[in-house]
Amino acid sequence: MTTSTKYNPVVIDSESNLFESLIENLPNIFFLFNEQGKHLYWNRTHEFVTGYSHDEILNMHPSDFFDKDADLVKKHISIAFETGETSVSANLVLKSGEIIPYRFTARHIIYKGESSIYGIGVDISENVKKAISTEFSERRFRSLVQEGNDLIAIVDSEGIYKYVSPTSETILDIHPDTLIGKNAYDFIHEDDHLKLAEAFDNLNSTKRVVVEPFRFRHNNGSWRWIETILVNMTDDPTVNGIVANSRDVTERVILSNEIIELQQLLNNAAKLARVGGWEFDLKNDKLTWSPITKIIHEVDLDFTPDAETALNYYREDVRDEAIKYFQRTIATGEKSDFEMPIITQKGNELWVRVVCNARYSSGECTHIYGSFQDINRQKNAEEKLIQLNKELNKYITELHRSNADLEQFAYVASHDLQEPLRMISSFLTLLKKRYDRQLDEKAHQYINFAYNGAARMRQILLDLLAFSKLGSKDHQVENVSLDVVLNEVCKLLRQPIIESGATVHFENLPIIETKRTPLVQMFQNLINNAIKYKKDNVLPMINISATENDEEWTISVADNGIGIEKEYYERIFVIFQRLHNQEEYGGTGMGLAIVKKIVGNLGGKIWVESELGKGSTFYFTLPKKTLP
């Protein structure tokens, strides 16, 4: 049977494709083995006929099933590998020792990249041929129908059930007697009727049809996905019908649909993220790009890239560096991950991120592959962010310089202006003492106005000097007891507290990690304000309390004073802003401005809630961890 004719073997990439093209319950022996004689696949009939188990067949050479005809079989195996196909008649020796004449037809294929032989063996003895071809001998019936997982049924050409195996109860929770005499279409989803009708029509021209999964109604009303192989045996008087071998594949279909949906999500995500793929076959010098990779390069989707062309897309000044990354991955197997600019087919410059992995076989790198992502937007955003940070740092530096200059000016101005004010006050005092009897009442009034004005100016300068020093970092962070601080403040304000009859209430306040001296100054201003802005004929009552959350403390200072109108809530914290004239309430208008700056320096914020005539509550927050 040898011939010199050149042929191309059929390529079957996976077991699933093989399974789709063959019948698991084929009445004939099916086999598949490689050049070493190792069995790769066989059907149930093979085990049934020969009597050998799965593990036994796995360790047997194809010629081991023959005795006197073993050399003949080996010869024809060689012929099949050389010419592509062969056929031979030989006596098959069963495990029981029984000898049955068989006719074998074999063909050379490439299965999963491996040179292999597949074929079919047909019993040419009348007795066994009849028993197996009908699949309804007693032994076959028990193994395939009664004890199997598949549902075996016989229907006529109209789809009426003539026989149903007991497995219908396991698969569909339907007793066989319920189905017999009924039309299969009554149980099949309406949208799948056409699929089944076409399968039955095809049986007019072929003996066997594989029906893709369709929906069959379970007894509980749900739909199960069923895969079926139809075999036309209407010409066999022992069957006289169409044999349907069905299997419940619901879980497989659901999983497949989920995989498809997931793949669609991944594809959509890849499109949104502009992430493509690529692979280079080093042995065959073949480069493959995914559609997204082609889109990024701005080439046509039918474009076929090669290695040299692909490398030339990298900008010239970084091209050699990109090549080094690829070479390193090939040489070491280490993953490369780098970002570089490319020049697209249309001349646009884009930044891309390239990931390169290696695939090895027998210690040799055969492929490199990975992802190709357009990161141009990210890069542009990074550049803008860097530029904005530079500008921000510039503004911050200028702001610091301006604040330093302002603080220096305030310090110098308030310090240097105090000397002339002291001189004015001294000479006014001297003038009053020396010429007291010579001056009339009007002159005394003018002198008092000038003296009080100088005193107020001096107080303003002192407050301004204090305000300018608030940014100083001389104070250390420490654990500060608010109870201790408030006791100290009450001692400092002892005179106004006694004169006004004020009550300052606080107890069990927390210990806070903060700066002590600014806190003293802040409470001093708030309590002094509460005493100053008291209602006539009402003793001031000041209550101080604290609450907390995970991040900060909130301190409240509440009084029963004259209150503040809502429209002035913000204004009272502005430097030199006053709501009352000097004659009504003294002061420089800087107390609350100083408090706000202290709170800000300590990392908190301050606000007020008040009702005119009923009092005010000042709230301020202090972080549980104050920055040094």
mmCIF file with all atom_site columns, N, CA and C in Angstrom, residues 311-373:
data_model
loop_
_atom_site.group_PDB
_atom_site.id
_atom_site.type_symbol
_atom_site.label_atom_id
_atom_site.label_alt_id
_atom_site.label_comp_id
_atom_site.label_asym_id
_atom_site.label_entity_id
_atom_site.label_seq_id
_atom_site.pdbx_PDB_ins_code
_atom_site.Cartn_x
_atom_site.Cartn_y
_atom_site.Cartn_z
_atom_site.occupancy
_atom_site.B_iso_or_equiv
_atom_site.pdbx_formal_charge
_atom_site.auth_seq_id
_atom_site.auth_comp_id
_atom_site.auth_asym_id
_atom_site.auth_atom_id
_atom_site.pdbx_PDB_model_num
ATOM 1   N N  . LEU A 1 311 ? 10.227 46.987 15.384 1.00 0.00 ? 311 LEU A N  1
ATOM 2   C CA . LEU A 1 311 ? 11.257 47.708 16.136 1.00 0.00 ? 311 LEU A CA 1
ATOM 3   C C  . LEU A 1 311 ? 11.462 49.117 15.614 1.00 0.00 ? 311 LEU A C  1
ATOM 4   N N  . ASN A 1 312 ? 11.260 49.299 14.318 1.00 0.00 ? 312 ASN A N  1
ATOM 5   C CA . ASN A 1 312 ? 11.464 50.622 13.719 1.00 0.00 ? 312 ASN A CA 1
ATOM 6   C C  . ASN A 1 312 ? 10.397 51.625 14.153 1.00 0.00 ? 312 ASN A C  1
ATOM 7   N N  . TYR A 1 313 ? 9.295  51.142 14.733 1.00 0.00 ? 313 TYR A N  1
ATOM 8   C CA . TYR A 1 313 ? 8.282  52.074 15.231 1.00 0.00 ? 313 TYR A CA 1
ATOM 9   C C  . TYR A 1 313 ? 8.747  52.771 16.508 1.00 0.00 ? 313 TYR A C  1
ATOM 10  N N  . TYR A 1 314 ? 9.691  52.163 17.233 1.00 0.00 ? 314 TYR A N  1
ATOM 11  C CA . TYR A 1 314 ? 10.210 52.836 18.423 1.00 0.00 ? 314 TYR A CA 1
ATOM 12  C C  . TYR A 1 314 ? 11.021 54.060 18.004 1.00 0.00 ? 314 TYR A C  1
ATOM 13  N N  . ARG A 1 315 ? 10.861 55.135 18.752 1.00 0.00 ? 315 ARG A N  1
ATOM 14  C CA . ARG A 1 315 ? 11.583 56.360 18.411 1.00 0.00 ? 315 ARG A CA 1
ATOM 15  C C  . ARG A 1 315 ? 13.081 56.060 18.357 1.00 0.00 ? 315 ARG A C  1
ATOM 16  N N  . GLU A 1 316 ? 13.756 56.673 17.403 1.00 0.00 ? 316 GLU A N  1
ATOM 17  C CA . GLU A 1 316 ? 15.126 56.297 17.088 1.00 0.00 ? 316 GLU A CA 1
ATOM 18  C C  . GLU A 1 316 ? 16.063 56.357 18.296 1.00 0.00 ? 316 GLU A C  1
ATOM 19  N N  . ASP A 1 317 ? 15.880 57.355 19.162 1.00 0.00 ? 317 ASP A N  1
ATOM 20  C CA . ASP A 1 317 ? 16.807 57.509 20.276 1.00 0.00 ? 317 ASP A CA 1
ATOM 21  C C  . ASP A 1 317 ? 16.615 56.473 21.388 1.00 0.00 ? 317 ASP A C  1
ATOM 22  N N  . VAL A 1 318 ? 15.502 55.716 21.349 1.00 0.00 ? 318 VAL A N  1
ATOM 23  C CA . VAL A 1 318 ? 15.273 54.694 22.369 1.00 0.00 ? 318 VAL A CA 1
ATOM 24  C C  . VAL A 1 318 ? 15.219 53.285 21.772 1.00 0.00 ? 318 VAL A C  1
ATOM 25  N N  . ARG A 1 319 ? 15.380 53.178 20.472 1.00 0.00 ? 319 ARG A N  1
ATOM 26  C CA . ARG A 1 319 ? 15.216 51.887 19.786 1.00 0.00 ? 319 ARG A CA 1
ATOM 27  C C  . ARG A 1 319 ? 16.191 50.837 20.307 1.00 0.00 ? 319 ARG A C  1
ATOM 28  N N  . ASP A 1 320 ? 17.449 51.209 20.446 1.00 0.00 ? 320 ASP A N  1
ATOM 29  C CA . ASP A 1 320 ? 18.455 50.249 20.921 1.00 0.00 ? 320 ASP A CA 1
ATOM 30  C C  . ASP A 1 320 ? 18.132 49.765 22.333 1.00 0.00 ? 320 ASP A C  1
ATOM 31  N N  . GLU A 1 321 ? 17.600 50.650 23.160 1.00 0.00 ? 321 GLU A N  1
ATOM 32  C CA . GLU A 1 321 ? 17.239 50.269 24.528 1.00 0.00 ? 321 GLU A CA 1
ATOM 33  C C  . GLU A 1 321 ? 16.098 49.256 24.517 1.00 0.00 ? 321 GLU A C  1
ATOM 34  N N  . ALA A 1 322 ? 15.109 49.458 23.624 1.00 0.00 ? 322 ALA A N  1
ATOM 35  C CA . ALA A 1 322 ? 13.995 48.510 23.500 1.00 0.00 ? 322 ALA A CA 1
ATOM 36  C C  . ALA A 1 322 ? 14.510 47.138 23.075 1.00 0.00 ? 322 ALA A C  1
ATOM 37  N N  . ILE A 1 323 ? 15.445 47.114 22.118 1.00 0.00 ? 323 ILE A N  1
ATOM 38  C CA . ILE A 1 323 ? 16.007 45.846 21.647 1.00 0.00 ? 323 ILE A CA 1
ATOM 39  C C  . ILE A 1 323 ? 16.701 45.117 22.794 1.00 0.00 ? 323 ILE A C  1
ATOM 40  N N  . LYS A 1 324 ? 17.398 45.858 23.643 1.00 0.00 ? 324 LYS A N  1
ATOM 41  C CA . LYS A 1 324 ? 18.097 45.245 24.782 1.00 0.00 ? 324 LYS A CA 1
ATOM 42  C C  . LYS A 1 324 ? 17.107 44.576 25.744 1.00 0.00 ? 324 LYS A C  1
ATOM 43  N N  . TYR A 1 325 ? 15.946 45.188 25.947 1.00 0.00 ? 325 TYR A N  1
ATOM 44  C CA . TYR A 1 325 ? 14.937 44.581 26.805 1.00 0.00 ? 325 TYR A CA 1
ATOM 45  C C  . TYR A 1 325 ? 14.484 43.226 26.243 1.00 0.00 ? 325 TYR A C  1
ATOM 46  N N  . PHE A 1 326 ? 14.184 43.212 24.925 1.00 0.00 ? 326 PHE A N  1
ATOM 47  C CA . PHE A 1 326 ? 13.741 41.967 24.300 1.00 0.00 ? 326 PHE A CA 1
ATOM 48  C C  . PHE A 1 326 ? 14.843 40.905 24.367 1.00 0.00 ? 326 PHE A C  1
ATOM 49  N N  . GLN A 1 327 ? 16.073 41.302 24.087 1.00 0.00 ? 327 GLN A N  1
ATOM 50  C CA . GLN A 1 327 ? 17.190 40.354 24.104 1.00 0.00 ? 327 GLN A CA 1
ATOM 51  C C  . GLN A 1 327 ? 17.415 39.793 25.501 1.00 0.00 ? 327 GLN A C  1
ATOM 52  N N  . ARG A 1 328 ? 17.252 40.620 26.521 1.00 0.00 ? 328 ARG A N  1
ATOM 53  C CA . ARG A 1 328 ? 17.436 40.154 27.888 1.00 0.00 ? 328 ARG A CA 1
ATOM 54  C C  . ARG A 1 328 ? 16.402 39.098 28.252 1.00 0.00 ? 328 ARG A C  1
ATOM 55  N N  . THR A 1 329 ? 15.142 39.333 27.861 1.00 0.00 ? 329 THR A N  1
ATOM 56  C CA . THR A 1 329 ? 14.083 38.358 28.152 1.00 0.00 ? 329 THR A CA 1
ATOM 57  C C  . THR A 1 329 ? 14.356 37.040 27.442 1.00 0.00 ? 329 THR A C  1
ATOM 58  N N  . ILE A 1 330 ? 14.809 37.109 26.181 1.00 0.00 ? 330 ILE A N  1
ATOM 59  C CA . ILE A 1 330 ? 15.116 35.885 25.431 1.00 0.00 ? 330 ILE A CA 1
ATOM 60  C C  . ILE A 1 330 ? 16.266 35.129 26.099 1.00 0.00 ? 330 ILE A C  1
ATOM 61  N N  . ALA A 1 331 ? 17.278 35.860 26.540 1.00 0.00 ? 331 ALA A N  1
ATOM 62  C CA . ALA A 1 331 ? 18.483 35.225 27.096 1.00 0.00 ? 331 ALA A CA 1
ATOM 63  C C  . ALA A 1 331 ? 18.265 34.669 28.497 1.00 0.00 ? 331 ALA A C  1
ATOM 64  N N  . THR A 1 332 ? 17.489 35.385 29.325 1.00 0.00 ? 332 THR A N  1
ATOM 65  C CA . THR A 1 332 ? 17.367 35.003 30.738 1.00 0.00 ? 332 THR A CA 1
ATOM 66  C C  . THR A 1 332 ? 15.987 34.467 31.124 1.00 0.00 ? 332 THR A C  1
ATOM 67  N N  . GLY A 1 333 ? 14.992 34.751 30.306 1.00 0.00 ? 333 GLY A N  1
ATOM 68  C CA . GLY A 1 333 ? 13.627 34.359 30.653 1.00 0.00 ? 333 GLY A CA 1
ATOM 69  C C  . GLY A 1 333 ? 12.949 35.313 31.602 1.00 0.00 ? 333 GLY A C  1
ATOM 70  N N  . GLU A 1 334 ? 13.670 36.378 32.019 1.00 0.00 ? 334 GLU A N  1
ATOM 71  C CA . GLU A 1 334 ? 13.087 37.347 32.945 1.00 0.00 ? 334 GLU A CA 1
ATOM 72  C C  . GLU A 1 334 ? 12.105 38.268 32.219 1.00 0.00 ? 334 GLU A C  1
ATOM 73  N N  . LYS A 1 335 ? 11.022 38.586 32.917 1.00 0.00 ? 335 LYS A N  1
ATOM 74  C CA . LYS A 1 335 ? 10.011 39.486 32.355 1.00 0.00 ? 335 LYS A CA 1
ATOM 75  C C  . LYS A 1 335 ? 10.572 40.899 32.215 1.00 0.00 ? 335 LYS A C  1
ATOM 76  N N  . SER A 1 336 ? 10.262 41.543 31.093 1.00 0.00 ? 336 SER A N  1
ATOM 77  C CA . SER A 1 336 ? 10.627 42.952 30.889 1.00 0.00 ? 336 SER A CA 1
ATOM 78  C C  . SER A 1 336 ? 9.361  43.796 30.884 1.00 0.00 ? 336 SER A C  1
ATOM 79  N N  . ASP A 1 337 ? 9.450  44.959 31.477 1.00 0.00 ? 337 ASP A N  1
ATOM 80  C CA . ASP A 1 337 ? 8.311  45.869 31.559 1.00 0.00 ? 337 ASP A CA 1
ATOM 81  C C  . ASP A 1 337 ? 8.861  47.279 31.435 1.00 0.00 ? 337 ASP A C  1
ATOM 82  N N  . PHE A 1 338 ? 8.606  47.926 30.307 1.00 0.00 ? 338 PHE A N  1
ATOM 83  C CA . PHE A 1 338 ? 9.221  49.234 30.082 1.00 0.00 ? 338 PHE A CA 1
ATOM 84  C C  . PHE A 1 338 ? 8.258  50.168 29.359 1.00 0.00 ? 338 PHE A C  1
ATOM 85  N N  . GLU A 1 339 ? 8.536  51.475 29.485 1.00 0.00 ? 339 GLU A N  1
ATOM 86  C CA . GLU A 1 339 ? 7.730  52.520 28.840 1.00 0.00 ? 339 GLU A CA 1
ATOM 87  C C  . GLU A 1 339 ? 8.617  53.309 27.900 1.00 0.00 ? 339 GLU A C  1
ATOM 88  N N  . MET A 1 340 ? 8.150  53.471 26.656 1.00 0.00 ? 340 MET A N  1
ATOM 89  C CA . MET A 1 340 ? 8.946  54.169 25.642 1.00 0.00 ? 340 MET A CA 1
ATOM 90  C C  . MET A 1 340 ? 8.030  54.837 24.627 1.00 0.00 ? 340 MET A C  1
ATOM 91  N N  . PRO A 1 341 ? 8.535  55.848 23.927 1.00 0.00 ? 341 PRO A N  1
ATOM 92  C CA . PRO A 1 341 ? 7.742  56.468 22.868 1.00 0.00 ? 341 PRO A CA 1
ATOM 93  C C  . PRO A 1 341 ? 7.900  55.730 21.544 1.00 0.00 ? 341 PRO A C  1
ATOM 94  N N  . ILE A 1 342 ? 6.821  55.671 20.773 1.00 0.00 ? 342 ILE A N  1
ATOM 95  C CA . ILE A 1 342 ? 6.881  55.139 19.413 1.00 0.00 ? 342 ILE A CA 1
ATOM 96  C C  . ILE A 1 342 ? 6.407  56.228 18.450 1.00 0.00 ? 342 ILE A C  1
ATOM 97  N N  . ILE A 1 343 ? 6.742  56.067 17.200 1.00 0.00 ? 343 ILE A N  1
ATOM 98  C CA . ILE A 1 343 ? 6.222  56.927 16.140 1.00 0.00 ? 343 ILE A CA 1
ATOM 99  C C  . ILE A 1 343 ? 5.289  56.064 15.309 1.00 0.00 ? 343 ILE A C  1
ATOM 100 N N  . THR A 1 344 ? 3.998  56.376 15.288 1.00 0.00 ? 344 THR A N  1
ATOM 101 C CA . THR A 1 344 ? 3.024  55.532 14.615 1.00 0.00 ? 344 THR A CA 1
ATOM 102 C C  . THR A 1 344 ? 3.161  55.640 13.096 1.00 0.00 ? 344 THR A C  1
ATOM 103 N N  . GLN A 1 345 ? 2.387  54.791 12.424 1.00 0.00 ? 345 GLN A N  1
ATOM 104 C CA . GLN A 1 345 ? 2.407  54.786 10.957 1.00 0.00 ? 345 GLN A CA 1
ATOM 105 C C  . GLN A 1 345 ? 2.018  56.145 10.390 1.00 0.00 ? 345 GLN A C  1
ATOM 106 N N  . LYS A 1 346 ? 1.195  56.885 11.139 1.00 0.00 ? 346 LYS A N  1
ATOM 107 C CA . LYS A 1 346 ? 0.748  58.201 10.676 1.00 0.00 ? 346 LYS A CA 1
ATOM 108 C C  . LYS A 1 346 ? 1.649  59.329 11.178 1.00 0.00 ? 346 LYS A C  1
ATOM 109 N N  . GLY A 1 347 ? 2.759  58.962 11.835 1.00 0.00 ? 347 GLY A N  1
ATOM 110 C CA . GLY A 1 347 ? 3.727  59.975 12.254 1.00 0.00 ? 347 GLY A CA 1
ATOM 111 C C  . GLY A 1 347 ? 3.461  60.595 13.612 1.00 0.00 ? 347 GLY A C  1
ATOM 112 N N  . ASN A 1 348 ? 2.496  60.054 14.354 1.00 0.00 ? 348 ASN A N  1
ATOM 113 C CA . ASN A 1 348 ? 2.198  60.587 15.689 1.00 0.00 ? 348 ASN A CA 1
ATOM 114 C C  . ASN A 1 348 ? 3.091  59.933 16.740 1.00 0.00 ? 348 ASN A C  1
ATOM 115 N N  . GLU A 1 349 ? 3.532  60.728 17.700 1.00 0.00 ? 349 GLU A N  1
ATOM 116 C CA . GLU A 1 349 ? 4.343  60.177 18.788 1.00 0.00 ? 349 GLU A CA 1
ATOM 117 C C  . GLU A 1 349 ? 3.444  59.773 19.938 1.00 0.00 ? 349 GLU A C  1
ATOM 118 N N  . LEU A 1 350 ? 3.595  58.527 20.393 1.00 0.00 ? 350 LEU A N  1
ATOM 119 C CA . LEU A 1 350 ? 2.801  58.003 21.497 1.00 0.00 ? 350 LEU A CA 1
ATOM 120 C C  . LEU A 1 350 ? 3.715  57.313 22.495 1.00 0.00 ? 350 LEU A C  1
ATOM 121 N N  . TRP A 1 351 ? 3.370  57.440 23.763 1.00 0.00 ? 351 TRP A N  1
ATOM 122 C CA . TRP A 1 351 ? 4.074  56.673 24.796 1.00 0.00 ? 351 TRP A CA 1
ATOM 123 C C  . TRP A 1 351 ? 3.333  55.362 24.991 1.00 0.00 ? 351 TRP A C  1
ATOM 124 N N  . VAL A 1 352 ? 4.084  54.264 25.040 1.00 0.00 ? 352 VAL A N  1
ATOM 125 C CA . VAL A 1 352 ? 3.490  52.950 25.226 1.00 0.00 ? 352 VAL A CA 1
ATOM 126 C C  . VAL A 1 352 ? 4.191  52.223 26.364 1.00 0.00 ? 352 VAL A C  1
ATOM 127 N N  . ARG A 1 353 ? 3.439  51.312 26.978 1.00 0.00 ? 353 ARG A N  1
ATOM 128 C CA . ARG A 1 353 ? 4.022  50.410 27.974 1.00 0.00 ? 353 ARG A CA 1
ATOM 129 C C  . ARG A 1 353 ? 4.069  49.019 27.370 1.00 0.00 ? 353 ARG A C  1
ATOM 130 N N  . VAL A 1 354 ? 5.236  48.403 27.383 1.00 0.00 ? 354 VAL A N  1
ATOM 131 C CA . VAL A 1 354 ? 5.431  47.092 26.773 1.00 0.00 ? 354 VAL A CA 1
ATOM 132 C C  . VAL A 1 354 ? 5.810  46.085 27.862 1.00 0.00 ? 354 VAL A C  1
ATOM 133 N N  . VAL A 1 355 ? 5.095  44.965 27.895 1.00 0.00 ? 355 VAL A N  1
ATOM 134 C CA . VAL A 1 355 ? 5.425  43.858 28.793 1.00 0.00 ? 355 VAL A CA 1
ATOM 135 C C  . VAL A 1 355 ? 5.860  42.687 27.931 1.00 0.00 ? 355 VAL A C  1
ATOM 136 N N  . CYS A 1 356 ? 7.008  42.087 28.265 1.00 0.00 ? 356 CYS A N  1
ATOM 137 C CA . CYS A 1 356 ? 7.575  41.003 27.463 1.00 0.00 ? 356 CYS A CA 1
ATOM 138 C C  . CYS A 1 356 ? 7.849  39.789 28.357 1.00 0.00 ? 356 CYS A C  1
ATOM 139 N N  . ASN A 1 357 ? 7.274  38.644 27.993 1.00 0.00 ? 357 ASN A N  1
ATOM 140 C CA . ASN A 1 357 ? 7.504  37.380 28.694 1.00 0.00 ? 357 ASN A CA 1
ATOM 141 C C  . ASN A 1 357 ? 8.121  36.378 27.719 1.00 0.00 ? 357 ASN A C  1
ATOM 142 N N  . ALA A 1 358 ? 8.743  35.343 28.269 1.00 0.00 ? 358 ALA A N  1
ATOM 143 C CA . ALA A 1 358 ? 9.380  34.319 27.439 1.00 0.00 ? 358 ALA A CA 1
ATOM 144 C C  . ALA A 1 358 ? 8.691  32.975 27.630 1.00 0.00 ? 358 ALA A C  1
ATOM 145 N N  . ARG A 1 359 ? 8.651  32.178 26.541 1.00 0.00 ? 359 ARG A N  1
ATOM 146 C CA . ARG A 1 359 ? 8.152  30.809 26.612 1.00 0.00 ? 359 ARG A CA 1
ATOM 147 C C  . ARG A 1 359 ? 9.278  29.883 26.168 1.00 0.00 ? 359 ARG A C  1
ATOM 148 N N  . TYR A 1 360 ? 9.585  28.911 27.017 1.00 0.00 ? 360 TYR A N  1
ATOM 149 C CA . TYR A 1 360 ? 10.705 28.011 26.753 1.00 0.00 ? 360 TYR A CA 1
ATOM 150 C C  . TYR A 1 360 ? 10.219 26.608 26.420 1.00 0.00 ? 360 TYR A C  1
ATOM 151 N N  . SER A 1 361 ? 11.003 25.898 25.619 1.00 0.00 ? 361 SER A N  1
ATOM 152 C CA . SER A 1 361 ? 10.766 24.492 25.310 1.00 0.00 ? 361 SER A CA 1
ATOM 153 C C  . SER A 1 361 ? 12.115 23.796 25.239 1.00 0.00 ? 361 SER A C  1
ATOM 154 N N  . SER A 1 362 ? 12.272 22.762 26.074 1.00 0.00 ? 362 SER A N  1
ATOM 155 C CA . SER A 1 362 ? 13.538 22.006 26.125 1.00 0.00 ? 362 SER A CA 1
ATOM 156 C C  . SER A 1 362 ? 14.723 22.922 26.398 1.00 0.00 ? 362 SER A C  1
ATOM 157 N N  . GLY A 1 363 ? 14.514 23.894 27.289 1.00 0.00 ? 363 GLY A N  1
ATOM 158 C CA . GLY A 1 363 ? 15.592 24.784 27.680 1.00 0.00 ? 363 GLY A CA 1
ATOM 159 C C  . GLY A 1 363 ? 15.899 25.885 26.691 1.00 0.00 ? 363 GLY A C  1
ATOM 160 N N  . GLU A 1 364 ? 15.103 26.001 25.634 1.00 0.00 ? 364 GLU A N  1
ATOM 161 C CA . GLU A 1 364 ? 15.346 27.020 24.605 1.00 0.00 ? 364 GLU A CA 1
ATOM 162 C C  . GLU A 1 364 ? 14.143 27.944 24.485 1.00 0.00 ? 364 GLU A C  1
ATOM 163 N N  . CYS A 1 365 ? 14.407 29.251 24.389 1.00 0.00 ? 365 CYS A N  1
ATOM 164 C CA . CYS A 1 365 ? 13.324 30.229 24.222 1.00 0.00 ? 365 CYS A CA 1
ATOM 165 C C  . CYS A 1 365 ? 12.768 30.122 22.804 1.00 0.00 ? 365 CYS A C  1
ATOM 166 N N  . THR A 1 366 ? 11.492 29.777 22.704 1.00 0.00 ? 366 THR A N  1
ATOM 167 C CA . THR A 1 366 ? 10.854 29.614 21.396 1.00 0.00 ? 366 THR A CA 1
ATOM 168 C C  . THR A 1 366 ? 9.938  30.784 21.042 1.00 0.00 ? 366 THR A C  1
ATOM 169 N N  . HIS A 1 367 ? 9.388  31.449 22.058 1.00 0.00 ? 367 HIS A N  1
ATOM 170 C CA . HIS A 1 367 ? 8.466  32.558 21.825 1.00 0.00 ? 367 HIS A CA 1
ATOM 171 C C  . HIS A 1 367 ? 8.699  33.648 22.872 1.00 0.00 ? 367 HIS A C  1
ATOM 172 N N  . ILE A 1 368 ? 8.463  34.878 22.485 1.00 0.00 ? 368 ILE A N  1
ATOM 173 C CA . ILE A 1 368 ? 8.289  35.963 23.441 1.00 0.00 ? 368 ILE A CA 1
ATOM 174 C C  . ILE A 1 368 ? 6.932  36.598 23.153 1.00 0.00 ? 368 ILE A C  1
ATOM 175 N N  . TYR A 1 369 ? 6.275  37.040 24.198 1.00 0.00 ? 369 TYR A N  1
ATOM 176 C CA . TYR A 1 369 ? 4.914  37.535 24.050 1.00 0.00 ? 369 TYR A CA 1
ATOM 177 C C  . TYR A 1 369 ? 4.601  38.511 25.182 1.00 0.00 ? 369 TYR A C  1
ATOM 178 N N  . GLY A 1 370 ? 3.514  39.230 25.054 1.00 0.00 ? 370 GLY A N  1
ATOM 179 C CA . GLY A 1 370 ? 3.143  40.145 26.127 1.00 0.00 ? 370 GLY A CA 1
ATOM 180 C C  . GLY A 1 370 ? 2.057  41.116 25.732 1.00 0.00 ? 370 GLY A C  1
ATOM 181 N N  . SER A 1 371 ? 2.020  42.251 26.431 1.00 0.00 ? 371 SER A N  1
ATOM 182 C CA . SER A 1 371 ? 0.993  43.267 26.201 1.00 0.00 ? 371 SER A CA 1
ATOM 183 C C  . SER A 1 371 ? 1.627  44.545 25.653 1.00 0.00 ? 371 SER A C  1
ATOM 184 N N  . PHE A 1 372 ? 0.774  45.350 25.037 1.00 0.00 ? 372 PHE A N  1
ATOM 185 C CA . PHE A 1 372 ? 1.217  46.603 24.414 1.00 0.00 ? 372 PHE A CA 1
ATOM 186 C C  . PHE A 1 372 ? 0.133  47.630 24.709 1.00 0.00 ? 372 PHE A C  1
ATOM 187 N N  . GLN A 1 373 ? 0.433  48.615 25.564 1.00 0.00 ? 373 GLN A N  1
ATOM 188 C CA . GLN A 1 373 ? -0.596 49.542 26.057 1.00 0.00 ? 373 GLN A CA 1
ATOM 189 C C  . GLN A 1 373 ? -0.271 50.982 25.697 1.00 0.00 ? 373 GLN A C  1
#
